[in-house]
């Protein structure tokens, strides 16, 4: 049996994690949810995740910093940025710094699943990709 | 600061509407600067004419005197001549014809000079002269008639001789006296003439000084008044000028033009305030749109998951998700309402305000800008801070403007502190918005309140924020002070008059102190 996709979701809006946890678990991901960047970074320092989904705009530490730290520690982890209306420039910066993709708020769970499926495919998790696509159709 | 404003404001709008002020100007009689200058110069010309006429009259009189003096001299000479022949007659028996001729000539001269003599001599003196001449003439006539001839009685002859000698000597004495008198009078007139230029010069000098002073006063005073008015206008006081004199002149027209300009400026300022507000709304809208994304994202995710997993979820889970939906919708509503409150175009209405509330509303409104800037914000409101009287919306606009400026000045991780407390000025409160950002260069500092002055990049700032803010604060009878050191940060201090609380007199005898209603109402 293939390894499940390890996903970390970081957004300072607790509801985001609360809803994304079951949404992603359904398509075969092990999801860990954080609503503050500091504990998330501590966790990331110790453990490798396949995919990190992070909001760009947060108090304390912003998503760009999280992206830099993750890629520094785990260069082949795929980082997906969540951005809002006024942070398009930041999203562009994130892409230049090696983010896999970005998704703009407000988004539907399925839209994130599609991006995650793409990332999983890029990482060689073909099964997840199929499962996700199958789920969506 | 505040006091200066208090004087100008209360009387302003109702009593001094533009039309009645303009009518007051127009109703005054016209008395222009040109008319006054013409009058001034005419008075000089008049003065000169009077002096010239006076001099001319004096000269004419002098001429008369000289002519009269000449006549008196000739008369004296004729009399003396007659007397010489009289002596010859009595000593040598010479003929009487020469005497008669000279006496007739003297009589003719006296008659001719009589009108002039009347001016110099009294009637009795003149009468004496005539009497002596008459006496002499009659004595001579008797002599000619032969009464005193060689055959005449010696008594008769000596009587005639005595009459002749007496009258003759009297005539000479009177004539000499007259000539002496007249000469003295002419000398007096001449002395007067010698003094005349000096007197004229002194009078002219005094007159020039008076006329110049009056004219200058009339120019300088209205100019000073207009100059004060321009300073008042620069300070944002647009109370129209009222007539201060009984007449109308070029300065009145200038005052009318200034009034028109002030009306236009007041109108423009309103437009500016509105347009700045629109631009501030634009800035805030971008922030609000972003801010709205969070609740909307929560709603989207929750609603989508509720639909997707509806069948498999427990009732408790479904209920929790619905609760989340309700709270997130309320959150979105609150954000939109804040913006609408700010944008609503309402007349300036004053109410009793708690400065802390206003500051919280302002920081709430700029919450997203605060998050984006990454700056730390600390708000401190002193306890028992007196309330203020003002327009909630307008003042929150002021604090949003100052806050956004501070946020623009600080780098990521900078600090902005907002401190509300009592002001140095009596009965005033102040809000200090200080940042540790880039500061304002000294050469820029005097310009920061000018409309359209901005250091922000094109499209980011309108250059109206501070100018509009100062306008609003001044309307409230307050002021904004700024201190800044480059690279150390800036602090903007908004001073506002505190609302007076009606105090209850502890003894209960006096009336309560004036209520907040005594505060001047800001002009709309």
PDB file of C-alpha atoms in Angstrom, chain B residues 22 55-56 75 100 153 167 200 241 250 310 312 317 329 340 349 397 419-420 449 522 524:
ATOM      1  CA  UNK B  22     -22.613  92.702  -0.554  1.00  0.00           C
ATOM      2  CA  UNK B  55      -0.479 138.678  -1.905  1.00  0.00           C
ATOM      3  CA  UNK B  56      -2.017 140.379  -4.896  1.00  0.00           C
ATOM      4  CA  UNK B  75       1.119 168.337  -1.562  1.00  0.00           C
ATOM      5  CA  UNK B 100      -2.206 181.362  -5.687  1.00  0.00           C
ATOM      6  CA  UNK B 153      -4.661 199.268   7.617  1.00  0.00           C
ATOM      7  CA  UNK B 167      -2.635 178.048   8.826  1.00  0.00           C
ATOM      8  CA  UNK B 200       3.597 130.526   3.491  1.00  0.00           C
ATOM      9  CA  UNK B 241     -15.550  90.951   5.303  1.00  0.00           C
ATOM     10  CA  UNK B 250     -11.516 100.698  -4.469  1.00  0.00           C
ATOM     11  CA  UNK B 310     -24.388  16.596   4.786  1.00  0.00           C
ATOM     12  CA  UNK B 312     -22.529  11.707   6.882  1.00  0.00           C
ATOM     13  CA  UNK B 317     -21.448  18.783  13.575  1.00  0.00           C
ATOM     14  CA  UNK B 329     -21.810  36.410   8.040  1.00  0.00           C
ATOM     15  CA  UNK B 340     -20.556  52.463   4.943  1.00  0.00           C
ATOM     16  CA  UNK B 349     -23.403  66.728  13.296  1.00  0.00           C
ATOM     17  CA  UNK B 397     -11.612  60.212   9.290  1.00  0.00           C
ATOM     18  CA  UNK B 419      -2.035  58.196  23.132  1.00  0.00           C
ATOM     19  CA  UNK B 420      -5.079  60.141  24.234  1.00  0.00           C
ATOM     20  CA  UNK B 449      -0.631  70.488   5.414  1.00  0.00           C
ATOM     21  CA  UNK B 522     -18.480  73.964  13.602  1.00  0.00           C
ATOM     22  CA  UNK B 524     -20.791  73.060   7.829  1.00  0.00           C
TER      23      UNK B 524
END
